Coordinates of N, CA and C in Angstrom, one line a residue:
Chain A
G1 N 107.1 103.4 71.3 CA 107.7 103.1 72.6 C 106.7 102.4 73.5
A2 N 107.3 102.0 74.7 CA 106.4 101.5 75.7 C 105.5 102.5 76.3
V3 N 104.3 101.9 76.8 CA 103.3 102.8 77.4 C 103.3 102.6 78.9
V4 N 103.5 103.8 79.6 CA 103.4 103.9 81.0 C 102.2 104.8 81.5
S5 N 101.4 104.3 82.2 CA 100.3 105.2 82.7 C 100.4 105.5 84.2
Q6 N 99.7 106.7 84.5 CA 99.7 107.1 85.9 C 98.4 107.5 86.2
H7 N 97.9 107.3 87.5 CA 96.6 107.6 88.0 C 96.7 108.1 89.4
P8 N 96.0 109.2 89.8 CA 95.3 110.1 88.9 C 96.2 111.1 88.1
S9 N 95.7 111.8 87.2 CA 96.6 112.8 86.5 C 96.7 114.2 87.4
R10 N 95.5 114.4 88.1 CA 95.5 115.6 88.9 C 94.8 115.2 90.2
V11 N 95.3 115.7 91.3 CA 94.6 115.5 92.7 C 94.8 116.7 93.4
I12 N 93.7 117.1 94.1 CA 93.8 118.1 95.0 C 93.3 117.6 96.4
C13 N 94.1 118.0 97.5 CA 93.7 117.3 98.7 C 93.9 118.4 99.9
K14 N 93.3 118.1 100.9 CA 93.5 118.9 102.2 C 94.8 118.5 102.9
S15 N 95.4 119.5 103.5 CA 96.6 119.3 104.3 C 96.3 118.2 105.4
G16 N 97.3 117.2 105.5 CA 97.1 116.2 106.4 C 96.6 114.8 105.9
T17 N 96.1 114.9 104.7 CA 95.6 113.7 104.1 C 96.7 112.9 103.4
S18 N 96.3 111.8 103.1 CA 97.3 110.9 102.2 C 96.8 110.8 100.9
V19 N 97.7 110.7 100.0 CA 97.4 110.6 98.5 C 98.2 109.4 97.9
K20 N 97.5 108.6 97.1 CA 98.2 107.4 96.5 C 98.2 107.6 94.9
I21 N 99.4 107.5 94.4 CA 99.6 107.6 92.9 C 100.0 106.1 92.4
E22 N 99.3 105.8 91.3 CA 99.6 104.4 90.6 C 100.4 104.7 89.4
C23 N 101.4 103.9 89.2 CA 102.1 103.9 88.0 C 102.1 102.4 87.4
R24 N 101.7 102.3 86.1 CA 101.5 101.0 85.5 C 102.3 101.0 84.2
S25 N 103.0 99.9 83.9 CA 103.6 99.7 82.7 C 102.6 98.8 81.8
L26 N 102.2 99.3 80.8 CA 101.0 98.6 80.1 C 101.3 97.5 79.2
D27 N 102.6 97.6 78.5 CA 102.8 96.6 77.5 C 104.3 96.0 77.7
F28 N 104.9 96.1 78.9 CA 106.0 95.4 79.1 C 106.2 95.2 80.8
Q29 N 107.1 94.4 81.1 CA 107.3 94.0 82.5 C 108.5 94.9 82.9
A30 N 108.3 95.8 83.8 CA 109.3 96.7 84.3 C 110.1 96.1 85.5
T31 N 111.4 95.8 85.3 CA 112.1 95.4 86.5 C 112.2 96.4 87.6
T32 N 112.3 97.5 87.1 CA 112.6 98.7 88.0 C 111.6 99.8 87.6
M33 N 111.1 100.6 88.6 CA 110.4 101.8 88.3 C 111.0 102.9 89.2
F34 N 111.0 104.1 88.7 CA 111.5 105.3 89.3 C 110.4 106.2 89.5
W35 N 110.7 107.0 90.6 CA 109.7 108.1 90.9 C 110.5 109.3 91.0
Y36 N 110.0 110.4 90.3 CA 110.6 111.7 90.2 C 109.6 112.8 90.7
R37 N 110.2 113.9 91.2 CA 109.3 115.0 91.5 C 110.0 116.2 90.6
Q38 N 109.1 117.0 90.1 CA 109.6 118.0 89.3 C 108.8 119.4 89.7
F39 N 109.6 120.3 90.0 CA 109.1 121.7 90.3 C 109.0 122.5 89.0
P40 N 108.2 123.6 89.0 CA 108.1 124.3 87.7 C 109.4 124.8 87.1
K41 N 109.7 124.5 85.8 CA 110.7 125.0 85.1 C 112.0 124.4 85.7
Q42 N 111.9 123.3 86.3 CA 113.2 122.6 86.7 C 113.3 121.2 86.2
S43 N 114.4 120.7 86.4 CA 114.7 119.3 85.9 C 114.0 118.2 86.8
L44 N 114.1 117.1 86.4 CA 113.6 115.9 87.1 C 114.4 115.6 88.4
M45 N 113.8 115.5 89.4 CA 114.5 115.1 90.8 C 114.2 113.8 91.1
L46 N 115.2 112.8 91.1 CA 114.9 111.4 91.4 C 114.6 111.3 92.9
M47 N 113.5 110.8 93.2 CA 113.1 110.5 94.7 C 113.5 109.2 95.1
A48 N 113.2 108.1 94.3 CA 113.5 106.7 94.8 C 113.4 105.8 93.5
T49 N 114.1 104.7 93.7 CA 114.2 103.6 92.9 C 113.5 102.4 93.3
S50 N 112.6 101.9 92.7 CA 111.8 100.8 93.2 C 111.9 99.5 92.4
N51 N 112.4 98.5 92.9 CA 112.6 97.2 92.3 C 111.4 96.2 92.7
E52 N 110.9 95.4 91.8 CA 109.7 94.6 92.1 C 110.2 93.6 93.2
G53 N 109.3 93.6 94.2 CA 109.5 92.7 95.4 C 110.5 93.0 96.3
S54 N 111.0 94.1 96.4 CA 112.1 94.5 97.3 C 111.8 96.0 97.7
K55 N 112.4 96.4 98.9 CA 112.3 97.7 99.3 C 112.8 98.8 98.4
A56 N 112.3 99.9 98.3 CA 112.7 101.0 97.5 C 113.9 101.6 98.1
T57 N 114.8 102.1 97.1 CA 116.0 102.9 97.5 C 115.7 104.2 97.3
Y58 N 115.8 105.1 98.5 CA 115.4 106.5 98.4 C 116.7 107.3 98.2
E59 N 116.6 108.4 97.6 CA 117.6 109.3 97.4 C 117.8 110.1 98.6
Q60 N 119.1 110.7 98.8 CA 119.3 111.5 100.0 C 118.3 112.6 100.1
G61 N 117.8 112.8 101.3 CA 116.9 113.9 101.5 C 115.4 113.6 101.4
V62 N 115.2 112.5 100.8 CA 113.8 112.0 100.7 C 113.3 111.2 101.7
E63 N 112.3 111.5 102.4 CA 111.8 110.9 103.7 C 111.1 109.6 103.3
K64 N 111.5 108.5 103.6 CA 110.9 107.2 103.2 C 109.6 107.0 103.9
D65 N 109.5 107.6 105.1 CA 108.2 107.4 105.9 C 107.2 108.3 105.4
K66 N 107.5 109.2 104.6 CA 106.5 110.3 104.1 C 106.1 109.8 102.7
F67 N 107.0 109.3 102.0 CA 106.7 108.8 100.5 C 106.9 107.3 100.5
L68 N 105.8 106.7 100.7 CA 105.8 105.3 100.7 C 105.7 104.7 99.3
I69 N 106.6 103.8 99.0 CA 106.6 103.2 97.7 C 106.4 101.7 97.8
N70 N 105.5 101.3 96.8 CA 105.3 99.9 96.9 C 105.3 99.3 95.6
H71 N 106.0 98.3 95.2 CA 106.2 97.8 93.9 C 105.9 96.3 94.0
A72 N 104.5 96.0 93.9 CA 104.2 94.5 94.1 C 104.2 93.7 93.0
S73 N 104.3 94.2 91.8 CA 104.3 93.5 90.6 C 105.2 94.1 89.5
L74 N 105.5 93.4 88.4 CA 106.3 93.9 87.4 C 105.7 95.0 86.6
T75 N 104.4 95.2 86.9 CA 103.7 96.3 86.1 C 103.1 97.3 86.9
L76 N 103.2 97.3 88.1 CA 102.6 98.3 89.2 C 103.4 98.7 90.2
S77 N 103.6 100.0 90.3 CA 104.2 100.6 91.5 C 103.4 101.8 92.0
T78 N 103.3 101.9 93.3 CA 102.5 103.0 93.9 C 103.3 103.9 94.8
L79 N 103.1 105.2 94.8 CA 103.7 106.2 95.6 C 102.6 106.7 96.5
T80 N 102.7 106.7 97.8 CA 101.6 107.3 98.7 C 102.4 108.5 99.5
V81 N 101.8 109.7 99.2 CA 102.4 110.8 100.0 C 101.5 110.8 101.3
T82 N 102.2 110.6 102.4 CA 101.4 110.6 103.7 C 101.4 111.9 104.3
S83 N 100.3 112.1 105.0 CA 100.2 113.5 105.7 C 100.7 114.7 104.9
A84 N 100.1 114.8 103.7 CA 100.5 115.8 102.8 C 100.4 117.2 103.3
H85 N 101.5 118.0 102.9 CA 101.3 119.4 103.4 C 101.5 120.2 102.0
P86 N 101.3 121.6 102.0 CA 101.4 122.3 100.8 C 102.7 122.3 100.2
E87 N 103.8 122.1 101.0 CA 105.1 122.1 100.3 C 105.3 120.7 99.5
D88 N 104.4 119.9 99.7 CA 104.5 118.6 98.8 C 103.9 118.8 97.4
S89 N 103.1 119.9 97.3 CA 102.6 120.2 96.0 C 103.6 120.2 94.9
S90 N 103.5 119.4 93.9 CA 104.4 119.3 92.9 C 104.0 118.4 91.8
F91 N 104.6 118.1 90.8 CA 104.5 117.3 89.6 C 105.2 116.1 89.9
Y92 N 104.6 114.8 90.0 CA 105.2 113.6 90.2 C 105.1 112.8 89.1
I93 N 106.3 112.3 88.7 CA 106.4 111.5 87.5 C 107.0 110.1 87.8
C94 N 106.5 109.0 87.2 CA 107.1 107.7 87.4 C 107.7 107.4 86.0
S95 N 108.5 106.5 86.0 CA 109.1 105.8 84.9 C 109.3 104.4 85.0
A96 N 109.3 103.6 83.9 CA 109.5 102.2 84.1 C 110.7 101.8 83.2
Y97 N 111.5 101.0 83.8 CA 112.8 100.6 83.1 C 112.6 99.2 82.8
G98 N 113.0 98.9 81.4 CA 112.9 97.5 80.9 C 113.7 97.4 79.6
Q99 N 114.5 96.3 79.5 CA 115.2 96.1 78.3 C 116.2 97.3 77.8
G100 N 116.7 97.8 78.9 CA 117.7 98.9 78.8 C 117.1 100.2 78.5
E101 N 115.8 100.4 78.5 CA 115.3 101.7 78.2 C 114.4 102.3 79.3
Q102 N 114.1 103.5 79.4 CA 113.3 104.0 80.4 C 112.1 104.8 79.7
F103 N 110.9 104.6 80.2 CA 109.8 105.2 79.7 C 108.9 105.9 80.8
F104 N 108.6 107.1 80.5 CA 107.9 107.9 81.5 C 106.4 107.9 81.5
G105 N 105.8 107.9 82.7 CA 104.4 108.1 82.7 C 104.0 109.6 82.4
P106 N 102.7 110.0 82.3 CA 102.3 111.3 81.9 C 102.4 112.3 83.1
G107 N 102.6 111.8 84.4 CA 102.7 112.7 85.5 C 101.4 112.9 86.3
T108 N 101.6 113.3 87.6 CA 100.5 113.5 88.4 C 100.6 115.0 89.0
R109 N 99.8 115.7 88.9 CA 99.9 117.1 89.5 C 99.1 117.0 90.8
L110 N 99.9 117.2 91.9 CA 99.4 117.2 93.3 C 99.5 118.6 93.8
T111 N 98.2 119.0 94.3 CA 98.0 120.3 95.0 C 97.4 120.0 96.4
V112 N 98.2 120.5 97.3 CA 97.8 120.3 98.8 C 97.3 121.6 99.3
L113 N 96.2 121.7 99.7 CA 95.4 122.9 100.1 C 95.9 123.2 101.6
Chain B
G1 N 130.2 109.3 90.8 CA 129.0 108.9 89.9 C 129.0 109.7 88.6
E2 N 128.1 109.5 87.8 CA 128.0 110.2 86.5 C 127.4 111.7 86.8
N3 N 128.1 112.6 85.9 CA 127.5 114.0 86.0 C 127.2 114.4 84.6
V4 N 126.0 114.7 84.4 CA 125.6 115.2 83.0 C 125.3 116.7 83.0
E5 N 126.0 117.4 82.0 CA 125.6 118.8 82.0 C 124.9 119.0 80.6
Q6 N 124.0 120.0 80.6 CA 123.4 120.4 79.4 C 123.3 121.8 79.1
H7 N 123.6 122.2 77.8 CA 123.5 123.6 77.4 C 122.8 123.7 76.0
P8 N 122.2 124.9 75.8 CA 121.8 126.0 76.7 C 120.7 125.6 77.5
S9 N 120.4 126.4 78.5 CA 119.2 126.2 79.3 C 117.9 126.6 78.6
T10 N 118.1 127.7 77.9 CA 117.0 128.2 76.9 C 117.5 128.4 75.6
L11 N 116.6 128.2 74.7 CA 116.9 128.4 73.3 C 115.8 128.8 72.4
S12 N 115.8 130.0 71.7 CA 114.8 130.5 70.8 C 115.3 130.5 69.5
V13 N 114.5 129.9 68.6 CA 114.9 129.9 67.1 C 113.6 130.3 66.3
Q14 N 114.0 130.7 65.1 CA 112.8 131.0 64.2 C 112.5 129.7 63.5
E15 N 111.1 129.7 63.3 CA 110.6 128.5 62.6 C 111.3 128.2 61.2
G16 N 111.7 127.0 61.0 CA 112.5 126.6 59.8 C 114.0 126.6 60.1
D17 N 114.4 127.2 61.2 CA 115.9 127.2 61.5 C 116.2 125.8 62.3
S18 N 117.6 125.6 62.4 CA 117.9 124.5 63.1 C 118.1 124.7 64.7
A19 N 118.1 123.7 65.5 CA 118.3 123.9 67.0 C 119.3 122.8 67.4
V20 N 120.3 123.2 68.1 CA 121.2 122.2 68.7 C 121.4 122.3 70.2
I21 N 121.2 121.2 70.9 CA 121.3 121.1 72.2 C 122.5 120.2 72.6
K22 N 123.4 120.5 73.4 CA 124.6 119.8 73.8 C 124.6 119.2 75.1
C23 N 125.1 118.1 75.4 CA 125.3 117.5 76.7 C 126.8 116.9 76.8
T24 N 127.2 117.0 78.0 CA 128.5 116.3 78.4 C 128.3 115.4 79.5
Y25 N 129.1 114.3 79.6 CA 129.0 113.3 80.6 C 130.4 113.0 81.1
S26 N 130.5 112.5 82.3 CA 131.7 112.3 83.0 C 132.2 110.9 83.0
D27 N 131.3 109.9 83.2 CA 131.5 108.5 83.3 C 131.8 107.8 82.0
S28 N 132.9 107.3 81.8 CA 133.3 106.6 80.5 C 132.6 105.3 80.3
A29 N 131.9 104.8 81.5 CA 131.0 103.6 81.4 C 129.8 103.8 80.9
S30 N 129.3 105.0 80.7 CA 128.0 105.3 80.2 C 128.0 104.9 78.7
N31 N 127.0 104.3 78.2 CA 127.0 103.8 76.8 C 125.6 103.9 76.2
Y32 N 124.7 104.5 76.9 CA 123.3 104.7 76.3 C 122.9 106.1 76.6
F33 N 122.5 106.7 75.5 CA 122.2 108.3 75.7 C 120.9 108.7 75.1
P34 N 119.7 108.7 75.8 CA 118.4 109.0 75.3 C 118.2 110.5 75.4
W35 N 117.3 110.9 74.5 CA 116.9 112.3 74.6 C 115.3 112.2 74.8
Y36 N 114.7 113.1 75.6 CA 113.4 113.2 76.0 C 112.9 114.6 75.7
K37 N 111.5 114.6 75.2 CA 110.9 115.8 75.0 C 109.8 115.9 76.0
Q38 N 109.7 117.0 76.7 CA 108.5 117.2 77.7 C 107.8 118.5 77.3
E39 N 106.5 118.2 77.0 CA 105.7 119.3 76.8 C 105.0 119.8 78.2
L40 N 104.5 121.0 78.2 CA 104.0 121.6 79.4 C 102.8 120.6 80.1
G41 N 103.1 120.3 81.2 CA 102.0 119.5 82.0 C 102.1 118.0 81.7
K42 N 103.0 117.5 80.9 CA 103.1 116.1 80.5 C 104.5 115.6 80.9
G43 N 104.4 114.1 80.9 CA 105.7 113.5 81.2 C 106.7 113.6 80.0
P44 N 107.9 113.3 80.2 CA 108.9 113.3 79.2 C 108.6 112.1 78.4
Q45 N 108.9 112.3 77.0 CA 108.7 111.3 76.0 C 110.0 111.1 75.3
L46 N 110.4 109.8 75.2 CA 111.6 109.4 74.4 C 111.5 109.8 73.1
I47 N 112.3 110.6 72.5 CA 112.3 110.9 71.0 C 113.4 110.3 70.1
I48 N 114.5 110.1 70.8 CA 115.6 109.5 70.0 C 116.7 109.1 71.0
D49 N 117.5 108.0 70.7 CA 118.5 107.6 71.6 C 119.7 107.1 70.8
I50 N 120.8 107.0 71.4 CA 122.0 106.5 70.7 C 122.8 105.6 71.7
R51 N 123.4 104.7 71.2 CA 124.3 103.8 72.0 C 125.8 104.1 71.5
S52 N 126.6 103.7 72.4 CA 128.0 104.0 72.3 C 128.7 103.4 71.1
N53 N 128.1 102.5 70.3 CA 128.7 101.7 69.3 C 128.5 102.4 67.9
V54 N 127.7 103.5 68.0 CA 127.5 104.3 66.8 C 127.8 105.8 67.1
G55 N 128.1 106.6 66.0 CA 128.5 108.1 66.3 C 127.3 108.9 65.9
E56 N 126.4 108.5 65.1 CA 125.3 109.4 64.7 C 124.0 108.5 64.5
K57 N 122.9 109.1 64.7 CA 121.6 108.5 64.5 C 120.6 109.5 64.0
K58 N 119.8 109.2 63.1 CA 118.9 110.2 62.4 C 117.5 109.6 62.4
D59 N 116.6 110.5 62.7 CA 115.1 110.0 62.5 C 114.4 111.3 62.0
Q60 N 114.2 111.4 60.7 CA 113.5 112.4 60.0 C 114.2 113.7 60.4
R61 N 113.6 114.6 61.1 CA 114.1 116.0 61.4 C 115.1 116.0 62.7
I62 N 115.1 114.8 63.3 CA 115.9 114.8 64.5 C 117.1 113.9 64.4
A63 N 118.2 114.3 64.9 CA 119.5 113.6 64.8 C 120.2 113.7 66.1
V64 N 120.9 112.7 66.5 CA 121.8 112.7 67.6 C 123.2 112.3 67.2
T65 N 124.3 113.1 67.8 CA 125.6 112.6 67.5 C 126.4 112.4 68.8
L66 N 127.2 111.5 68.8 CA 128.0 111.1 70.0 C 129.5 111.1 69.7
N67 N 130.2 111.7 70.6 CA 131.6 111.7 70.5 C 132.2 111.1 71.9
K68 N 132.5 109.8 71.7 CA 133.0 109.2 73.0 C 134.2 109.7 73.6
T69 N 135.1 110.0 72.8 CA 136.3 110.5 73.3 C 136.2 111.8 74.1
A70 N 135.5 112.7 73.5 CA 135.2 114.0 74.3 C 134.2 113.9 75.3
K71 N 133.4 112.7 75.3 CA 132.2 112.6 76.2 C 131.2 113.7 76.1
H72 N 130.8 113.9 74.8 CA 129.7 114.7 74.6 C 128.8 114.2 73.5
F73 N 127.5 114.5 73.6 CA 126.6 114.2 72.6 C 125.6 115.3 72.4
S74 N 125.0 115.4 71.3 CA 124.3 116.5 70.9 C 122.9 116.1 70.1
L75 N 121.9 116.9 70.4 CA 120.6 116.8 69.7 C 120.5 117.8 68.6
H76 N 120.3 117.5 67.4 CA 120.0 118.4 66.4 C 118.5 118.2 65.9
I77 N 117.9 119.4 65.7 CA 116.5 119.4 65.2 C 116.6 120.4 64.1
T78 N 116.3 119.9 62.8 CA 116.5 120.7 61.6 C 114.9 121.1 61.3
E79 N 114.8 122.2 60.4 CA 113.4 122.7 60.0 C 112.5 122.8 61.1
T80 N 112.8 123.4 62.1 CA 112.0 123.5 63.3 C 110.6 124.0 63.0
Q81 N 109.7 123.5 63.8 CA 108.3 123.9 63.8 C 107.7 124.3 65.1
P82 N 106.8 125.0 65.2 CA 106.2 125.5 66.5 C 106.0 124.3 67.5
E83 N 105.5 123.2 66.9 CA 105.2 122.1 67.8 C 106.4 121.4 68.4
D84 N 107.7 121.9 68.0 CA 108.8 121.4 68.5 C 109.2 122.1 69.8
S85 N 108.4 123.1 70.2 CA 108.7 124.1 71.3 C 108.3 123.0 72.5
A86 N 109.2 122.9 73.5 CA 109.2 122.0 74.6 C 110.4 122.1 75.4
V87 N 110.4 121.4 76.5 CA 111.7 121.2 77.3 C 112.4 119.9 76.9
Y88 N 113.6 119.9 76.5 CA 114.3 118.7 76.1 C 115.4 118.3 77.1
F89 N 115.4 117.0 77.5 CA 116.3 116.6 78.5 C 117.2 115.5 77.9
C90 N 118.4 115.6 78.0 CA 119.3 114.5 77.6 C 119.7 113.5 78.9
A91 N 120.1 112.3 78.8 CA 120.3 111.4 79.8 C 121.6 110.5 79.4
A92 N 122.1 109.9 80.5 CA 123.2 109.0 80.2 C 122.9 107.8 81.1
N93 N 123.3 106.6 80.6 CA 123.0 105.4 81.3 C 124.2 104.5 81.0
A94 N 124.7 103.7 82.0 CA 125.5 102.5 81.8 C 124.8 101.3 81.9
N95 N 125.0 100.4 80.9 CA 124.1 99.1 81.0 C 124.5 98.1 82.1
T96 N 125.5 98.5 82.8 CA 125.7 97.8 84.1 C 124.8 98.1 85.2
G97 N 123.9 99.1 85.0 CA 122.9 99.4 86.0 C 121.7 100.2 85.3
N98 N 120.7 100.3 86.1 CA 119.6 100.9 85.7 C 119.4 102.4 85.9
Q99 N 120.3 102.9 86.5 CA 120.3 104.3 86.8 C 120.6 105.3 85.6
F100 N 119.7 106.2 85.4 CA 119.7 107.3 84.4 C 120.1 108.6 85.0
Y101 N 121.0 109.2 84.5 CA 121.4 110.6 84.8 C 121.1 111.6 83.9
F102 N 120.2 112.6 84.3 CA 119.7 113.6 83.4 C 120.4 115.0 83.4
G103 N 120.3 115.6 82.3 CA 120.8 117.0 82.3 C 119.7 117.8 82.8
T104 N 119.8 119.1 82.9 CA 119.1 120.1 83.6 C 118.0 120.6 82.7
G105 N 118.0 120.1 81.5 CA 116.9 120.6 80.5 C 117.2 121.9 79.8
T106 N 116.6 121.8 78.5 CA 116.7 123.0 77.6 C 115.2 123.4 77.2
S107 N 114.9 124.5 77.5 CA 113.6 125.0 77.1 C 113.7 125.7 75.7
L108 N 113.1 124.9 74.7 CA 113.2 125.3 73.3 C 111.9 126.1 72.9
T109 N 112.0 127.2 72.3 CA 110.9 128.0 71.8 C 111.2 128.2 70.3
V110 N 110.2 127.9 69.5 CA 110.2 127.9 68.0 C 109.3 129.1 67.8
I111 N 109.8 130.1 67.2 CA 109.0 131.4 66.8 C 108.4 131.3 65.6
P112 N 107.1 131.4 65.4 CA 106.6 131.2 64.0 C 106.9 132.4 63.1

């Protein structure tokens, strides 16, 4: 299957700082990328849908000013958690959609102290 | 919109036995049904998928069946091994859009 990378895999930051997570589709062009959040032992929670060259569509309850998404190219999307707080600590997973299939990145573990 | 339900939420089987996970969906427009395996601390990995023009698909020890009339599909793992232990997610998608709807996951434990 297609390869999707995420960077960093783990990040620890202080409360109030901003953190950027990159998602790249390595071997295909993704028309759409998705960002998910996952709490321990729970399912994937879709945060936003990101289409290349346009503004992201956020799910209800997700603050667009807090979770900034940029999808500048068909192979790269970024999620920036602004002014992070401990309650933002979670596992963030991106996925890339192309040719009718969805492939996930390995995830980023964010810990906010 | 689509609603995907998945059962059971947890499943324990003895090594060598079979495991079956079931999902139902509500939107008859859904026509693509992937299954993902998620190991601890990793992202979900696509393990098998099925489209609505077939009723069954098999890949070695893994098979998926689809009943369009009843709107349910199932994952079958035979001869389970400890490395099959993971969380499995089903999903549904209509090719008219790029939105995937996920089940709530099944935590499978294979007991050696």
